Amino acid sequence: MLGSAAILFASVAPAAAAAAQTRQFDVAAQPARTGIPQFAHQAGIQILVPGPLAEHLRVNRVKGALDVTAALRLLLDGTDLVPVRAGGAIVLRRRAANESASLTPAAAQVEPAPMPLAAEPAAQAEPTAGEEIVVTGIRASLQQSINVKRAAGNIVDVITAQDIGKLPDQNVAESMSRITGVQITRREGDGSNFTVRGISQNRLEINGRTFLGPGAGGSASLESVSPEIISSIVVSKSPTADMPEGALGATVNLKTKRPLELADFVVSGRLQGAYTDQADHLGYRGSALVSKTFGDKVGILASAAYSNTHTRGYAFDTGGWTRTNNIDGNGDGVNDPGLYRPNRYMARIYDRAEERLTLNSSLQYRPGERWEMILDGTYTRLKRNRQSANYQILFNDNDVGAVADGSGTVVRSTYTGVTVRPLVYDEPTEFKSTNIGFSTRYAGEIVTVKADASYAKGLGTDGGPGASFTYVVVPRAGRTANATIDFSRGGTVPDLSLASNFNLNDPTQYQLASIFENDFRTDNSGYDGRVDFTIRTDAGPLKSIEVGSRYESIQFYSEAPQNIPTAASLLSRGDKNGDGILTVDELPGLVYNNRQGSFYPGVPGTFPRDILGGTTSKQAARDAFGLPVPRADTIPFGRVSIKDVRQDTLAFYAKGNVEGTIGSLPLTGNAGVRYISFERISSGYLSDTQPTASKSRFGYWLPSANASLELRRDLTFRLAAAKVVARPSLSDVGVSFVPLFVSRTGSRGNPALRPFEATQYDATLEWYFAPSSALTVAGFYKNVDSFTLNRTQSEFIPGLSDQIDPSTGQTYGAFQITQPVNGASGKIKGVELAYQQSLRFLPGLLGNLGVQANYTYVDSETPLIDEATRARLPLPGLSRHSYNLIGFYEDKTLSARVAYIYRSSYLLGQGSAAAGGSSYAAGRGQLDASAQLNLTRSLRLTVEAINLTRSIDRQYLQEQLRLLTSAREDRRIFFGLAATF
C-alpha cells in the first residue's frame, strides 16, 4: 500500500530519546515498505518516510535486545536512507554525499515532509528534562493530520482517528463539520448532509470507493454512520488525474481502520448511557473493535457500534406563504394586491425511538513481500419510529384587522372560519446500506499494479416529518373557529389565540375527512472496478508515470406514491353507528391523549402549549379499511412518482509525478489528464399507463495540475488548477412528478440536465511553526460554466387539480411546480484560514492547553434570479461565513474539549413570488463538549455533550418575519466507560 505515499507508524516511546532505550527486536530482512512499520512498532517510535524513497529498498534483519538508535542504524545499513529528527517523529531521507547515518536534528536539515500511510494511536507519555517525545492523544492526532496534509500531492484537509474519537460527534457528518470549509445541515438534530466551500456537488468515498447509500440520488445516510469505524477523513479540495471525477467542491474520503496498521492484538470498547433532555429518556450506545494480526502477513479486524435512544423535537411550520389580493393590510377597507399570508399554523411535537447500527470489517493478506490484498465491508442501518402530534390551523383570506409590513407580509391578522386539524402521524424511517470492496496491489521493481472493485447497495423507506400516515380529521358540522396570529414579535413561534364554539381539545368534536398515507422508498445499487499502473522512470525530475482506467455503473430507483382515500369512500367499512360520518372512536389505532406535554417549553410567546396529540397505527387502518400498502403499482398516480435512473461511466487517465528544485527550494508536483464518458438513462411514467425514457451521453477531458514548493523546512506554498465536472443528483434527472397537497406545490425531475462544469484555481500557504501546530491560509476561485436552476411555474394538473380537498370542500386548483433546468455560468470564490497550536510554551498546567480555529468566507455569482425581488441569488447551501472554535486540555489523566461551530444564513432554494419567495436558513451556532478521565492505562471515563445551548433552527421566506419553520432538538449527554487493551 506504499505506492507514491509513505510510511507512518506511531507508538508509545519518545522518538528523540530513542538512544536511551533498549528494546527487543525481531524484524526479518524484507522490503522497506513492510519492514520500517514493523521496526517502528517494536521500537515504540514514530517513523515517516516518503514513499518513492522506500518503494524499491530492502531493510536488514534486526534481532535481539538492542539500543533503539543502534537498531535503526542496523536496519538501514546499506541503504541511502538517514534518520532525521522532526518534532516528535523520525523522518527518513536520502543521504547526502559523505554523510553518515546519524540521528541529526531536523532543524539542521531541509527535507520535504513525508506522507503518512497509516497511524496507530498511542498512550500518553510525559516528557523528561531534555527529551522531545512522541506526543499522544489529541496532540498526536493533530500531528498525524498535519503529516498527511504536508505530504499530500494535492490540497487536502484531514481529521484523524483519535481526533474523531475525542470529538462529541454522533455520526460522520458531525465529525466532518470540524474540517475547514465543511458545513453540514441537520435533520432532527443529527448531522445529515454537507457542503464544502458552500458547494453541495461533492464526491463521497469510503476507502477511495463511491459511498453509495439509501438517500435521494444515492447519497449516503451519514446520520447512520458511526465515526468510531473511521481512521481518518481526508477532504481533497484540488483533484489529481487519478481521482474519480464528480466533485465541484471536494472529494471526501472516509478511511476505515485496517488491522495491519494496528498492534498485533487490539481489543477496544465503549459503553455509554445516552440522556436526551426534552424526551427525558435514558438510552444507551456502545461500540467494540477487535483486531488481530498473524505475523506480518495476515490481519483481521471487526468492529460494531450500536445505539438505542429516544429523542424529542419541537417544531413550528407555516406550510409556506401565499400571495393574495383579497386581504386589507392597512385598514382602509380596500383589499391590497400582492400581500403574503401564512398557509397554516402547525405545532409539531415529535417523539422518536431511534436505533443505529454500524458494522465494519477488514481482512488484509500479504502472501509475499511485494503483494497485498484487502477485503473491506461496511454495513449501516438507521431505524427511526416517530409518533408525532401535528396541531394545524388552516388559514384563508377571511381577514379582520390585518396589518401588513413594508414587504407586504401580513404580520398580524384575525382569520375567521379557519379549519382546525389535530393530526397524529405514524412516520417510520429505515435506511440500510452495504458497501463491500476488494483491492490488490503488486509492487514490481519498475511497475506497480493496483486493482480495486466494489459493490454497494442502499435501501430506504422514509416517511419523514409530516409524511407517512395520518387520519385527516376536521371539526364536525357546525363547529367553527377564528384565529388571531401575530408574527411581529419575530420569535421562534408567532403568538396565536383561538376562539371557537366548541372545545378544541375534545376528540369527539372531530370527524374524518380523509386518510393520508405516502412513502418515499429507494433502492439503489452500484458497482465499480479500476486498474492502475505506476511506472518508475527516474528520468530527471519525472519520477513516475501513472495510468489507469475505471468503470462504474449506478442504478437509482425511488418512488413516492400517495394514497388519499376520502371519508365517503370508507363509510361502508367504518361507519359503525350509521350516522354518515366517521368519528374518532371509529378510527382504528387512533388514540388521543396529552402524553406529549407542553409545546416548546421555555420559549417565550403567547400560543397554545397543550395541544391535542396521541398515537396512531397505519397497519390498524389498513386492516380495518382494506387499504393497500402504498406502492407505485397500487396507488392512483403512483407510477408518475417513479425515478429509475441508470448511469454508466468509463474513465481513463495519465499522470506524471515530478520532483525537483527551483533554485535551492524543493519542488514536488503532479500533472495529468482524465477523460470520462458516461451514459444516463432515465425511465418512469408520464401517467399510470404511459411509460417514458430519456437517454443522455456526455464526454469530458479533465486536465489537472498540483505543485508544492518548500519555501522553508516549515513553510509550504501550493498551487493547483483543474477542470472538474459534477453530475446533477440522480434524483433531479428522474422523470417523476410528486405533488404536495397542503401547500399546492410539487416537484418534477428533468432528465435533460447537464453536469456542472468548472475551471478551478487554488493556492495555499502552510506554516508548520511548532509540533502539532500550523497556520494556513487558502484562496480559491471556481468559474462554473453551467449551473442548474430551479424554475417554478403554475400548472393545472389533470386528475389532481380538479379533485376536491376534503379539508376545505374546494378543488385543489393550480399547483406551483418546481423543476430543475440548465442554467448559465457563475463564479464561486473565497478564502480559508486555519490555526491550531499546542500551547506547550505556557507555564505549569496551562501548557496542557491547545486551540483549533478555522474560518471560511465564500461568495458566489450565479445566474439564479429571485422572482420576487429580481435580485441575483447566491448558490443554494452556501453560507458566506462559517467557523469552528475548539479549545482543549490534555495531560496524562484528563482530556477535555469544548467546540463551537457556526455558519451564517444561506439560501435553501429558489422559490416563486406566488409562494412567498425564495427560502433561507438563518445563521446558527452549536456548542458541544467532551472529556475523558484515564482511570488506568487501559480504562477511561468518558462524557460527551451535544447541543448544549439547544440552538433553534429557523427557516424563512424572503424576509425574517415570513417565518417558514423553527425547530429545537434535545441536549444529548453521553457518559460511560471506554477501554483499550
PDB file of N, CA, C and O in Angstrom, residues 51-79:
ATOM      1  N   GLY A  51       7.225   7.769   0.267  1.00  0.00           N
ATOM      2  CA  GLY A  51       7.026   6.511  -0.432  1.00  0.00           C
ATOM      3  C   GLY A  51       8.008   6.254  -1.543  1.00  0.00           C
ATOM      4  O   GLY A  51       8.558   5.152  -1.647  1.00  0.00           O
ATOM      5  N   PRO A  52       8.258   7.224  -2.441  1.00  0.00           N
ATOM      6  CA  PRO A  52       9.205   6.965  -3.534  1.00  0.00           C
ATOM      7  C   PRO A  52      10.587   6.549  -3.048  1.00  0.00           C
ATOM      8  O   PRO A  52      11.286   5.814  -3.730  1.00  0.00           O
ATOM      9  N   LEU A  53      11.020   7.004  -1.837  1.00  0.00           N
ATOM     10  CA  LEU A  53      12.339   6.640  -1.329  1.00  0.00           C
ATOM     11  C   LEU A  53      12.389   5.172  -0.923  1.00  0.00           C
ATOM     12  O   LEU A  53      13.403   4.499  -1.092  1.00  0.00           O
ATOM     13  N   ALA A  54      11.306   4.672  -0.349  1.00  0.00           N
ATOM     14  CA  ALA A  54      11.308   3.315   0.202  1.00  0.00           C
ATOM     15  C   ALA A  54      10.745   2.277  -0.754  1.00  0.00           C
ATOM     16  O   ALA A  54      10.792   1.085  -0.464  1.00  0.00           O
ATOM     17  N   GLU A  55      10.237   2.728  -1.883  1.00  0.00           N
ATOM     18  CA  GLU A  55       9.483   1.833  -2.756  1.00  0.00           C
ATOM     19  C   GLU A  55      10.283   0.609  -3.177  1.00  0.00           C
ATOM     20  O   GLU A  55       9.764  -0.483  -3.252  1.00  0.00           O
ATOM     21  N   HIS A  56      11.572   0.753  -3.479  1.00  0.00           N
ATOM     22  CA  HIS A  56      12.343  -0.361  -4.026  1.00  0.00           C
ATOM     23  C   HIS A  56      13.548  -0.711  -3.147  1.00  0.00           C
ATOM     24  O   HIS A  56      14.502  -1.323  -3.613  1.00  0.00           O
ATOM     25  N   LEU A  57      13.493  -0.340  -1.889  1.00  0.00           N
ATOM     26  CA  LEU A  57      14.576  -0.647  -0.965  1.00  0.00           C
ATOM     27  C   LEU A  57      14.220  -1.834  -0.079  1.00  0.00           C
ATOM     28  O   LEU A  57      13.047  -2.110   0.169  1.00  0.00           O
ATOM     29  N   ARG A  58      15.263  -2.500   0.409  1.00  0.00           N
ATOM     30  CA  ARG A  58      15.098  -3.558   1.402  1.00  0.00           C
ATOM     31  C   ARG A  58      15.845  -3.157   2.665  1.00  0.00           C
ATOM     32  O   ARG A  58      16.888  -2.486   2.614  1.00  0.00           O
ATOM     33  N   VAL A  59      15.318  -3.563   3.806  1.00  0.00           N
ATOM     34  CA  VAL A  59      15.979  -3.301   5.080  1.00  0.00           C
ATOM     35  C   VAL A  59      16.550  -4.597   5.629  1.00  0.00           C
ATOM     36  O   VAL A  59      16.165  -5.709   5.220  1.00  0.00           O
ATOM     37  N   ASN A  60      17.462  -4.465   6.570  1.00  0.00           N
ATOM     38  CA  ASN A  60      18.203  -5.605   7.102  1.00  0.00           C
ATOM     39  C   ASN A  60      17.478  -6.252   8.273  1.00  0.00           C
ATOM     40  O   ASN A  60      16.593  -5.661   8.892  1.00  0.00           O
ATOM     41  N   ARG A  61      17.912  -7.460   8.590  1.00  0.00           N
ATOM     42  CA  ARG A  61      17.377  -8.158   9.758  1.00  0.00           C
ATOM     43  C   ARG A  61      17.889  -7.485  11.021  1.00  0.00           C
ATOM     44  O   ARG A  61      19.063  -7.109  11.135  1.00  0.00           O
ATOM     45  N   VAL A  62      16.963  -7.333  11.981  1.00  0.00           N
ATOM     46  CA  VAL A  62      17.310  -6.795  13.293  1.00  0.00           C
ATOM     47  C   VAL A  62      16.702  -7.732  14.334  1.00  0.00           C
ATOM     48  O   VAL A  62      15.478  -7.910  14.371  1.00  0.00           O
ATOM     49  N   LYS A  63      17.554  -8.304  15.180  1.00  0.00           N
ATOM     50  CA  LYS A  63      17.050  -9.266  16.149  1.00  0.00           C
ATOM     51  C   LYS A  63      17.839  -9.157  17.435  1.00  0.00           C
ATOM     52  O   LYS A  63      19.061  -8.960  17.420  1.00  0.00           O
ATOM     53  N   GLY A  64      17.122  -9.267  18.573  1.00  0.00           N
ATOM     54  CA  GLY A  64      17.742  -9.238  19.875  1.00  0.00           C
ATOM     55  C   GLY A  64      17.448  -7.967  20.626  1.00  0.00           C
ATOM     56  O   GLY A  64      16.751  -7.067  20.150  1.00  0.00           O
ATOM     57  N   ALA A  65      17.999  -7.866  21.849  1.00  0.00           N
ATOM     58  CA  ALA A  65      17.814  -6.698  22.696  1.00  0.00           C
ATOM     59  C   ALA A  65      18.852  -5.660  22.307  1.00  0.00           C
ATOM     60  O   ALA A  65      20.050  -5.850  22.531  1.00  0.00           O
ATOM     61  N   LEU A  66      18.398  -4.568  21.713  1.00  0.00           N
ATOM     62  CA  LEU A  66      19.308  -3.572  21.164  1.00  0.00           C
ATOM     63  C   LEU A  66      18.865  -2.171  21.555  1.00  0.00           C
ATOM     64  O   LEU A  66      17.669  -1.906  21.748  1.00  0.00           O
ATOM     65  N   ASP A  67      19.845  -1.289  21.624  1.00  0.00           N
ATOM     66  CA  ASP A  67      19.552   0.136  21.728  1.00  0.00           C
ATOM     67  C   ASP A  67      18.789   0.572  20.476  1.00  0.00           C
ATOM     68  O   ASP A  67      19.127   0.164  19.356  1.00  0.00           O
ATOM     69  N   VAL A  68      17.745   1.400  20.653  1.00  0.00           N
ATOM     70  CA  VAL A  68      16.880   1.739  19.538  1.00  0.00           C
ATOM     71  C   VAL A  68      17.641   2.445  18.421  1.00  0.00           C
ATOM     72  O   VAL A  68      17.473   2.137  17.232  1.00  0.00           O
ATOM     73  N   THR A  69      18.524   3.374  18.777  1.00  0.00           N
ATOM     74  CA  THR A  69      19.265   4.081  17.747  1.00  0.00           C
ATOM     75  C   THR A  69      20.211   3.152  17.005  1.00  0.00           C
ATOM     76  O   THR A  69      20.314   3.200  15.765  1.00  0.00           O
ATOM     77  N   ALA A  70      20.893   2.277  17.749  1.00  0.00           N
ATOM     78  CA  ALA A  70      21.779   1.306  17.107  1.00  0.00           C
ATOM     79  C   ALA A  70      20.992   0.350  16.217  1.00  0.00           C
ATOM     80  O   ALA A  70      21.437  -0.028  15.124  1.00  0.00           O
ATOM     81  N   ALA A  71      19.804  -0.053  16.679  1.00  0.00           N
ATOM     82  CA  ALA A  71      18.974  -0.957  15.892  1.00  0.00           C
ATOM     83  C   ALA A  71      18.511  -0.294  14.605  1.00  0.00           C
ATOM     84  O   ALA A  71      18.462  -0.923  13.546  1.00  0.00           O
ATOM     85  N   LEU A  72      18.176   0.987  14.681  1.00  0.00           N
ATOM     86  CA  LEU A  72      17.743   1.711  13.489  1.00  0.00           C
ATOM     87  C   LEU A  72      18.890   1.827  12.484  1.00  0.00           C
ATOM     88  O   LEU A  72      18.704   1.682  11.276  1.00  0.00           O
ATOM     89  N   ARG A  73      20.107   2.061  13.002  1.00  0.00           N
ATOM     90  CA  ARG A  73      21.266   2.136  12.115  1.00  0.00           C
ATOM     91  C   ARG A  73      21.501   0.800  11.419  1.00  0.00           C
ATOM     92  O   ARG A  73      21.811   0.734  10.222  1.00  0.00           O
ATOM     93  N   LEU A  74      21.323  -0.290  12.177  1.00  0.00           N
ATOM     94  CA  LEU A  74      21.481  -1.621  11.602  1.00  0.00           C
ATOM     95  C   LEU A  74      20.408  -1.900  10.551  1.00  0.00           C
ATOM     96  O   LEU A  74      20.691  -2.456   9.488  1.00  0.00           O
ATOM     97  N   LEU A  75      19.186  -1.490  10.838  1.00  0.00           N
ATOM     98  CA  LEU A  75      18.080  -1.702   9.904  1.00  0.00           C
ATOM     99  C   LEU A  75      18.371  -1.046   8.555  1.00  0.00           C
ATOM    100  O   LEU A  75      18.084  -1.612   7.495  1.00  0.00           O
ATOM    101  N   LEU A  76      18.957   0.154   8.596  1.00  0.00           N
ATOM    102  CA  LEU A  76      19.144   0.952   7.384  1.00  0.00           C
ATOM    103  C   LEU A  76      20.508   0.769   6.742  1.00  0.00           C
ATOM    104  O   LEU A  76      20.775   1.380   5.694  1.00  0.00           O
ATOM    105  N   ASP A  77      21.379  -0.030   7.347  1.00  0.00           N
ATOM    106  CA  ASP A  77      22.734  -0.197   6.828  1.00  0.00           C
ATOM    107  C   ASP A  77      22.701  -0.698   5.378  1.00  0.00           C
ATOM    108  O   ASP A  77      22.000  -1.652   5.050  1.00  0.00           O
ATOM    109  N   GLY A  78      23.417  -0.025   4.511  1.00  0.00           N
ATOM    110  CA  GLY A  78      23.446  -0.420   3.115  1.00  0.00           C
ATOM    111  C   GLY A  78      22.429   0.298   2.248  1.00  0.00           C
ATOM    112  O   GLY A  78      22.454   0.165   1.023  1.00  0.00           O
ATOM    113  N   THR A  79      21.526   1.026   2.873  1.00  0.00           N
ATOM    114  CA  THR A  79      20.572   1.829   2.103  1.00  0.00           C
ATOM    115  C   THR A  79      21.079   3.258   2.020  1.00  0.00           C
ATOM    116  O   THR A  79      22.087   3.614   2.636  1.00  0.00           O
TER     117      THR A  79
END
